[in-house]
Tab-separated table of C-alpha atoms in Angstrom:
chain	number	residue	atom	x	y	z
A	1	UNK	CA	-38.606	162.334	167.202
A	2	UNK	CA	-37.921	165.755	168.412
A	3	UNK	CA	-34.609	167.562	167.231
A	4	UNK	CA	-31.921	168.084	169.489
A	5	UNK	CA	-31.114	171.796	169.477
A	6	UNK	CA	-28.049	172.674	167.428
A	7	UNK	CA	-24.399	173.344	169.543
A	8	UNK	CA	-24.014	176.588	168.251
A	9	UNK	CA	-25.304	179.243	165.645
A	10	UNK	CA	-24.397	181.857	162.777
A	11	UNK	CA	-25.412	185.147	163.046
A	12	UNK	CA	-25.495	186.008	159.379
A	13	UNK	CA	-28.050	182.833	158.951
A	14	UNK	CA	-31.636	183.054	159.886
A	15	UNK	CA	-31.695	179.125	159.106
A	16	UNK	CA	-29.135	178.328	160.866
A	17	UNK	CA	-30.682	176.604	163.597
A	18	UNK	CA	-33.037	174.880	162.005
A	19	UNK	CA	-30.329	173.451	159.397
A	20	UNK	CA	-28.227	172.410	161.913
A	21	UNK	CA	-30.889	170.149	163.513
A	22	UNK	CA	-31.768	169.524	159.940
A	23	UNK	CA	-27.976	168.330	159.353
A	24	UNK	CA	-28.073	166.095	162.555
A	25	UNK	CA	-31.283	164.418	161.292
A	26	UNK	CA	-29.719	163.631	157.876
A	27	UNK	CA	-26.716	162.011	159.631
A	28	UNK	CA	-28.784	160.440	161.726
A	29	UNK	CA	-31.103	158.893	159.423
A	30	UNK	CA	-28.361	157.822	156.894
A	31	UNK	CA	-27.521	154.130	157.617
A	32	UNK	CA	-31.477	153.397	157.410
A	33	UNK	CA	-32.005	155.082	153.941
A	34	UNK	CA	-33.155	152.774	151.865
A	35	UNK	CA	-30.859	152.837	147.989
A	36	UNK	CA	-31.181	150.901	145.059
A	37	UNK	CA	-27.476	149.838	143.934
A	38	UNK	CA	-25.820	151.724	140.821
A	39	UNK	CA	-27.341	151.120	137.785
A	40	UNK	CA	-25.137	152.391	135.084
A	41	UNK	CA	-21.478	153.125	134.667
A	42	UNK	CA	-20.345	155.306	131.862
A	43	UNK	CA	-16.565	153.630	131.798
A	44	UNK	CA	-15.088	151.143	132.999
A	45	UNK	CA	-12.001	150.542	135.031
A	46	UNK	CA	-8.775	149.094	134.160
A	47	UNK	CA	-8.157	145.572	135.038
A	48	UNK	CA	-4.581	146.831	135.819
A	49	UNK	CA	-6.038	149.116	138.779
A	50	UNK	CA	-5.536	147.107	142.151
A	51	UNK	CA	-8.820	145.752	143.211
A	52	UNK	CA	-11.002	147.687	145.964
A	53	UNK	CA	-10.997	147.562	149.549
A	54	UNK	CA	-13.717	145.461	150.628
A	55	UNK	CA	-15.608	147.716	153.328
A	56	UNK	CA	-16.172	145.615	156.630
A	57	UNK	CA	-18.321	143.033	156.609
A	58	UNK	CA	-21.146	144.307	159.370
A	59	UNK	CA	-21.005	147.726	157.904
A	60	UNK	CA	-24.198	148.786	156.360
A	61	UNK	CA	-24.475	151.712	154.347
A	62	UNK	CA	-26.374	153.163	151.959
A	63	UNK	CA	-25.757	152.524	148.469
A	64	UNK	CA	-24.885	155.815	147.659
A	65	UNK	CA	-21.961	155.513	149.926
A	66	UNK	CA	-20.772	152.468	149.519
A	67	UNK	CA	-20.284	153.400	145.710
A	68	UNK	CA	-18.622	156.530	146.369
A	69	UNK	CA	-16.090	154.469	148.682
A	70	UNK	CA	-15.604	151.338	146.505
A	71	UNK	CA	-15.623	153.389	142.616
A	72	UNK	CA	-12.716	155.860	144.460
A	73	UNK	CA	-10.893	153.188	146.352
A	74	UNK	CA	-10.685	151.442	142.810
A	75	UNK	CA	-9.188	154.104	141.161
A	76	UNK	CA	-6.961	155.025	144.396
A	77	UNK	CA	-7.062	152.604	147.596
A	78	UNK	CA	-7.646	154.470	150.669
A	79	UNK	CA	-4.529	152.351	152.084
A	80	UNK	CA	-2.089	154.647	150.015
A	81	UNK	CA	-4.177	157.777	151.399
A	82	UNK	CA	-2.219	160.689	152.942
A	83	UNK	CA	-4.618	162.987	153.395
A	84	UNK	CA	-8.864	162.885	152.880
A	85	UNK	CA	-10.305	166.084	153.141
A	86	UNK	CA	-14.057	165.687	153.401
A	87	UNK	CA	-15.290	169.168	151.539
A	88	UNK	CA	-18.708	170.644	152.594
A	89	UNK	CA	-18.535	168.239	155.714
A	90	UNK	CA	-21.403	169.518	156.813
A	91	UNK	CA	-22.002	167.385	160.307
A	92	UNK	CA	-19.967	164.520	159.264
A	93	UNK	CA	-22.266	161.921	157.326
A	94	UNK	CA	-19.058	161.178	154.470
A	95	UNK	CA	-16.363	160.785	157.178
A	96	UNK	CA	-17.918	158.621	159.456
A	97	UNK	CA	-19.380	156.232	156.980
A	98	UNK	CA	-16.126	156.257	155.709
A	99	UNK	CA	-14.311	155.079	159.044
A	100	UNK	CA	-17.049	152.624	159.592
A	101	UNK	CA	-16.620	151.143	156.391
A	102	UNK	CA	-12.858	151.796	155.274
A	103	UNK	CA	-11.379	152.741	159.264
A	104	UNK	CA	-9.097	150.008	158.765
A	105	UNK	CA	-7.734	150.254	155.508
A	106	UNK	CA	-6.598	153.859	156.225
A	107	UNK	CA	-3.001	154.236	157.158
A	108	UNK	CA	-2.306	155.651	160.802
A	109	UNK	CA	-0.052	158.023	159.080
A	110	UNK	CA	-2.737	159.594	157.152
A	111	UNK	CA	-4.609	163.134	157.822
A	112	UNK	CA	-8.610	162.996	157.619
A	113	UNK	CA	-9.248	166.641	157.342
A	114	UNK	CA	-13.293	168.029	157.458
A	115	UNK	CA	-14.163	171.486	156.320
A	116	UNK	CA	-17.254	173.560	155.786
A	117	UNK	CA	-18.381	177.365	156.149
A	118	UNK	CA	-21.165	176.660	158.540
A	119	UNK	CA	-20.551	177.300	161.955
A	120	UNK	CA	-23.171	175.153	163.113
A	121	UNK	CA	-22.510	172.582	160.794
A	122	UNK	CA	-19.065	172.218	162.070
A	123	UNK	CA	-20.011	172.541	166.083
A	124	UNK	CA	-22.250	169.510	165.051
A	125	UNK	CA	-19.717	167.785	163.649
A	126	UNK	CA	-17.100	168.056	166.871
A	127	UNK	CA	-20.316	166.751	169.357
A	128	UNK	CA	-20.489	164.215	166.986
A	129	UNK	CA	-16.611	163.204	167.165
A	130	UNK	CA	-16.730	163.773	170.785
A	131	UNK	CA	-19.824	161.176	170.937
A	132	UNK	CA	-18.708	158.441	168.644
A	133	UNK	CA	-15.373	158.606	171.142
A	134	UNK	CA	-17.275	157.923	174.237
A	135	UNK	CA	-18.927	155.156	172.433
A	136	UNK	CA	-19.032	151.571	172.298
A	137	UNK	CA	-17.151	152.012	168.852
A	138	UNK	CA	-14.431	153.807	170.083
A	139	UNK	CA	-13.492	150.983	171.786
A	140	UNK	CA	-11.589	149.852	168.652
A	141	UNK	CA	-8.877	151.276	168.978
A	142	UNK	CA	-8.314	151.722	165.041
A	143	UNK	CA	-11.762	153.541	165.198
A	144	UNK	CA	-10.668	155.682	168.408
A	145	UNK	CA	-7.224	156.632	166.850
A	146	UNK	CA	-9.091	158.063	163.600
A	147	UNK	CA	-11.887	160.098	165.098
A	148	UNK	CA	-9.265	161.437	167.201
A	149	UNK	CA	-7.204	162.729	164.051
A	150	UNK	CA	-9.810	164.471	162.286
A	151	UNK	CA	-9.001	168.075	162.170
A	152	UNK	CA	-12.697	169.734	161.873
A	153	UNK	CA	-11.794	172.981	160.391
A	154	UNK	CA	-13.642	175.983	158.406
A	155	UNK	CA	-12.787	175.922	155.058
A	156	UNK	CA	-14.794	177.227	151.987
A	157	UNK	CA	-15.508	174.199	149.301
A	158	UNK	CA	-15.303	176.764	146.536
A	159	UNK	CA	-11.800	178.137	147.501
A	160	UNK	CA	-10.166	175.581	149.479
A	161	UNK	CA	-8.202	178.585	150.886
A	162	UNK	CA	-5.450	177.518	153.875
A	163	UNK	CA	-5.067	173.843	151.374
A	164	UNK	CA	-1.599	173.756	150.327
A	165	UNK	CA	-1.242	173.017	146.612
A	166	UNK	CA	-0.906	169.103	146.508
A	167	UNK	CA	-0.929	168.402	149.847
A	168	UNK	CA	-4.213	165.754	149.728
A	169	UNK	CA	-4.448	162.524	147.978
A	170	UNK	CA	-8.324	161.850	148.154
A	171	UNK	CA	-11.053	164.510	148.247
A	172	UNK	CA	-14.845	163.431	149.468
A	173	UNK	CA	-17.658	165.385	148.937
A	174	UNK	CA	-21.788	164.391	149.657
A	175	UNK	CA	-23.631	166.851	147.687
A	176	UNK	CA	-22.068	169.762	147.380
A	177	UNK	CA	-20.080	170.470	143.975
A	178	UNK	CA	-23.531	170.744	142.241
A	179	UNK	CA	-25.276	173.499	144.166
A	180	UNK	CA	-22.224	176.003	144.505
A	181	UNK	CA	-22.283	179.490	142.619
A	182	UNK	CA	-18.907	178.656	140.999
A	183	UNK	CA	-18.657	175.123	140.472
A	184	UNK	CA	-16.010	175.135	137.528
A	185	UNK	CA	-14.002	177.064	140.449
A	186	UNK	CA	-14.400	174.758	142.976
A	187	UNK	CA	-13.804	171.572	140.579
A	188	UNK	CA	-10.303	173.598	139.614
A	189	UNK	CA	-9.220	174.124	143.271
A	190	UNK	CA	-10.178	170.691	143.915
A	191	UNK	CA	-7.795	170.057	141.483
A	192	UNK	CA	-4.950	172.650	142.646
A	193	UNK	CA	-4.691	171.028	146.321
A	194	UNK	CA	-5.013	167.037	145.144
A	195	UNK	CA	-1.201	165.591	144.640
A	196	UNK	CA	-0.710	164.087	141.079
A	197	UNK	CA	-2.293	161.350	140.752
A	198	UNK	CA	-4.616	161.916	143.607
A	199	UNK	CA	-8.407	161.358	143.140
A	200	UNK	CA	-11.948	163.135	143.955
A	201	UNK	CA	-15.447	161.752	144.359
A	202	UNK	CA	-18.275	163.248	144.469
A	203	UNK	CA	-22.197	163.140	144.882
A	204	UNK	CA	-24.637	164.985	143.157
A	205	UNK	CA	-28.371	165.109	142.410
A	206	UNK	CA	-29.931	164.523	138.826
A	207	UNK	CA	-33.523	165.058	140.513
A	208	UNK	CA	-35.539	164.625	143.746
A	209	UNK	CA	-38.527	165.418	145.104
A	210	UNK	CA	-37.450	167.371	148.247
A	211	UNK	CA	-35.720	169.893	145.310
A	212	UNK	CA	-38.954	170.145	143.513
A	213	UNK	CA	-40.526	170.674	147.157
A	214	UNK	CA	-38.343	173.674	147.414
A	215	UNK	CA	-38.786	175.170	143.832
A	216	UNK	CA	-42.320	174.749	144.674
A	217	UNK	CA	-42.135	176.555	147.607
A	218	UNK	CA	-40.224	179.554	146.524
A	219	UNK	CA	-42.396	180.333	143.825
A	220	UNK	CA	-45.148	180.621	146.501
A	221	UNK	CA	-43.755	182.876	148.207
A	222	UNK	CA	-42.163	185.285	144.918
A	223	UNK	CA	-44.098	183.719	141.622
A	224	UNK	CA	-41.551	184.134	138.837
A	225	UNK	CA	-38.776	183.620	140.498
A	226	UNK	CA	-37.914	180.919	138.271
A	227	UNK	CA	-35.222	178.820	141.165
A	228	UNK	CA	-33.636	175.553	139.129
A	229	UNK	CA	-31.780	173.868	141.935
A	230	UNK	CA	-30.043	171.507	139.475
A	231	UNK	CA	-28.522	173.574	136.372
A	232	UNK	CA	-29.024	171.501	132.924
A	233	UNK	CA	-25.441	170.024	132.976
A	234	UNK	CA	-25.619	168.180	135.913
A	235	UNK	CA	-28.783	166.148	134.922
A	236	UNK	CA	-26.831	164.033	132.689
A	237	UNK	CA	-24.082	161.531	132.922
A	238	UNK	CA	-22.572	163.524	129.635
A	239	UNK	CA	-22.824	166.972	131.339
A	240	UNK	CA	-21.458	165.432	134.702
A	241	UNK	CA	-18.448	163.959	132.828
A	242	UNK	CA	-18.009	167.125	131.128
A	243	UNK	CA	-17.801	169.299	134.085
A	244	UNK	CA	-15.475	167.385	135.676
A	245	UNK	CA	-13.059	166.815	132.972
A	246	UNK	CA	-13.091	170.762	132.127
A	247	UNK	CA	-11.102	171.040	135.421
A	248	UNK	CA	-8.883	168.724	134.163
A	249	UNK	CA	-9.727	165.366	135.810
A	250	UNK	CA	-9.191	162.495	133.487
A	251	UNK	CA	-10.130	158.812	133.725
A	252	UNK	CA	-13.672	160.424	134.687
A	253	UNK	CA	-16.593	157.565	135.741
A	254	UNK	CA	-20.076	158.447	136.929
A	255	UNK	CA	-22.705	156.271	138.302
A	256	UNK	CA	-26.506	156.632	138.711
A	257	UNK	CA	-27.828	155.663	141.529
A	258	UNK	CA	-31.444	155.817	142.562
A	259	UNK	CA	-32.424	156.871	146.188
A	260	UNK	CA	-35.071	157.127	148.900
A	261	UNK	CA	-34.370	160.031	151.786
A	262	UNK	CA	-37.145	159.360	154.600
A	263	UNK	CA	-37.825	161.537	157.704
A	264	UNK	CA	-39.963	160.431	160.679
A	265	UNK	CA	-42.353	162.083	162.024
A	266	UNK	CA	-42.144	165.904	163.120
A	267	UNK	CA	-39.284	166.355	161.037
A	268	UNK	CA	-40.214	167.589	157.732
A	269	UNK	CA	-39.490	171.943	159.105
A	270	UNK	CA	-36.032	170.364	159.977
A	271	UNK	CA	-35.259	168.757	156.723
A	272	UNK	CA	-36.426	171.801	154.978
A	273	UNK	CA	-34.111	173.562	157.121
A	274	UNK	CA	-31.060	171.397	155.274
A	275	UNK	CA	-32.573	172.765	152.001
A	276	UNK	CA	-33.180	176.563	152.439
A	277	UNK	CA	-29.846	177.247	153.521
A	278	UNK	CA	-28.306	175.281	150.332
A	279	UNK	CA	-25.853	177.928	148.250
A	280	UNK	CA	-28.069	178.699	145.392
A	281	UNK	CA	-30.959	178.973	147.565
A	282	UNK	CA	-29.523	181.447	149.814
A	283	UNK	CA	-28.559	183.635	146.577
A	284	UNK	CA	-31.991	183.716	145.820
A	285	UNK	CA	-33.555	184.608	148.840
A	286	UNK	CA	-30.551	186.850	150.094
A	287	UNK	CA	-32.990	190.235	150.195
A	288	UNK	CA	-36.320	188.501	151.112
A	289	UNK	CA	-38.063	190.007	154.280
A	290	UNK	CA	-37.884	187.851	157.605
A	291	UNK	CA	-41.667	186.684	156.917
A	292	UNK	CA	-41.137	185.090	153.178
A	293	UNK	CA	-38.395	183.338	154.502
A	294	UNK	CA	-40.199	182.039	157.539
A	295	UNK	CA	-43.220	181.777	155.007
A	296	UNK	CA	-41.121	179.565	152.687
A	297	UNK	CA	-39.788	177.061	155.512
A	298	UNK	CA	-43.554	177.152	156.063
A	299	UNK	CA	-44.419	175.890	152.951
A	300	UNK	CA	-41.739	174.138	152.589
A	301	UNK	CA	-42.496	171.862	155.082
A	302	UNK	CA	-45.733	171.004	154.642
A	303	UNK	CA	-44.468	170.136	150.774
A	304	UNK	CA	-42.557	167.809	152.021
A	305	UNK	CA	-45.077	166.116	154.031
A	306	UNK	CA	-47.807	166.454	151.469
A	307	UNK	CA	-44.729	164.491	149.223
A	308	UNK	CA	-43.458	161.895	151.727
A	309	UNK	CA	-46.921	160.454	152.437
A	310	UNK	CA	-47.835	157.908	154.556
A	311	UNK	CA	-44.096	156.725	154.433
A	312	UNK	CA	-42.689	159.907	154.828
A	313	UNK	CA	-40.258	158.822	151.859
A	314	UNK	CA	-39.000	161.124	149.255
A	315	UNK	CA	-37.542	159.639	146.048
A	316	UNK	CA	-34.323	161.063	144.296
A	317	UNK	CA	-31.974	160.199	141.687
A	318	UNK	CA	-28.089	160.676	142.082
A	319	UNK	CA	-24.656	160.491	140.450
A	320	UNK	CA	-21.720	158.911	141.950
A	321	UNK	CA	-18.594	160.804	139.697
A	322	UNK	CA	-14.902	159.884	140.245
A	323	UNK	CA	-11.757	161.146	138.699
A	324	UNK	CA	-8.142	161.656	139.149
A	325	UNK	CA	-5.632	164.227	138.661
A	326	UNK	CA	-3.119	163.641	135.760
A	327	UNK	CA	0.154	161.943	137.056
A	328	UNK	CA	3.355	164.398	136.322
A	329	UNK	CA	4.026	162.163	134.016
A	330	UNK	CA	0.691	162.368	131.789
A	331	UNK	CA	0.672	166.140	132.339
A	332	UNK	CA	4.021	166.383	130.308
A	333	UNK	CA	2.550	164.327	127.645
């Protein structure tokens, strides 16, 4: 399948549009990833806590989302959402699997609110609302009325700048807290614009082969450069738990779930585009020449092939991590 070209670029990324086709194939791709359910939870909830949403009954998702969507909507129903800001959007894949599987549990009143610092990413993203309203789906009118409300804006996950202090009530976010510079930052502005009470859920990687791909890759191109993707703390369901509560989440629960990320055929350079363009990546490579970095998507790619196989199937393992923000009330105590 070839890759549609990207709606628009950034100047300051040489990547940029071969992520953003990258980005469009991960969306893409999603509902047909094949997941293993969660395996382990490392606490459990209250039986006070109202019991979950139950996602439509045709919607299929991966497993990965549909335990980031049921462990959050347990600790904070999506029907008593105000606002859902979707951080590191990218093109979209949280949001929209959260509409198709939660659309109409979401109050009409509520703001869904998208942000990212990739200008491609976020073009992608608005094609994508602009598609899904011309579709079939949009039809349903409870679908139409929330695509339409999304406000697809550029905002930087590790600053949350132009968030007003307690303004959201639920904050998404599909692998992104783990690869930022200044997680422990990010985590605590997380917490600065969630109201009391309000909750955040996350995905991150424990380990994956497309990661290994890339740390293969890079030392290729500069041996020694020693890249870790995936520091030490976010390997384990202790270090996970510890991270989050440090920014001063409490009733903290994290999940492992295992996963499978396939690609079809002629896609592998794109999904390497997704990965050289990740935060920690980009650090490294920041004063590589043009030719290592077109070396390394290179590479790269043909990792990732060599890795997939026949199947074109990469395996990972994941962590689904919830918590909320201490009520007012807690706080004072």
């Amino acid at each position: 399948m070839a890759f549609p070209k990207p709606t628009s670029t950034e100047n300051d990324d040489p990547w940029a549009e071969v992520a953003a086709a990258a980005r469009m194939l991960s969306q893409r791709s999603t509902p047909s990833c094949a997941t293993t359910t969660a395996i382990q939870s490392r606490s459990s909830t209250s039986p006070n806590d109202p019991p979950p949403n139950d996602p439509k009954p045709s919607t299929t998702l991966p497993a990965i989302n549909t335990t980031l969507f049921t462990t959050v909507d347990t600790l904070l129903p999506f029907s008593t959402a105000t606002t859902i800001l979707d951080t590191g959007c990218g093109s979209g894949a949280i949001t929209s699997a959260l509409i198709a599987a939660h659309g109409p549990y979401i109050p009409k009143s509520a703001t869904l609110l998208a942000g990212d610092t990739s200008a491609a990413m976020l073009a992608n993203f608005r094609a994508l609302r602009d598609e899904k309203l011309r579709s079939q789906l949009a039809r349903d009118d409870e679908a139409r009325s929330l695509w339409e409300k999304i406000r697809i804006e550029r905002i930087d996950a590790q600053t949350l700048e132009g968030v007003e202090d307690g303004s959201v009530s639920h904050v998404l976010s599909g692998h992104v807290y783990f690869l930022l510079e200044d997680y422990d930052g990010a985590l605590r502005e997380t917490a600065r614009v969630l109201r009391a009470g309000g909750v955040v859920g996350m995905t991150t990687g424990t380990g994956s082969e497309h990661l290994e791909a890339l740390e293969w890759a890079v030392e290729q191109v500069r041996p020694e450069t020693g890249l870790r993707c995936i520091k030490e703390e976010w390997r384990t369901r202790e270090g996970v738990e510890g991270v989050v509560r440090r920014a001063g989440f409490e009733g903290v629960e994290v999940r492992e779930v295992e996963s499978e990320m396939r690609f079809g055929e002629g896609e592998a350079r794109g999904l390497a585009g997704i990965l050289v363009v990740i935060p920690v990546v980009k650090e490294v490579v920041a004063g590589w020449r043009a030719e290592e970095k077109e070396k390394l998507v290179d590479l790269l790619a043909e990792e990732v092939e060599r890795r997939g196989g026949d199947g074109r199937v990469l395996k990972g393992s994941n962590f689904v991590t919830v918590g909320r923000k201490p009520s007012q009330a807690s706080a004072v105590a």
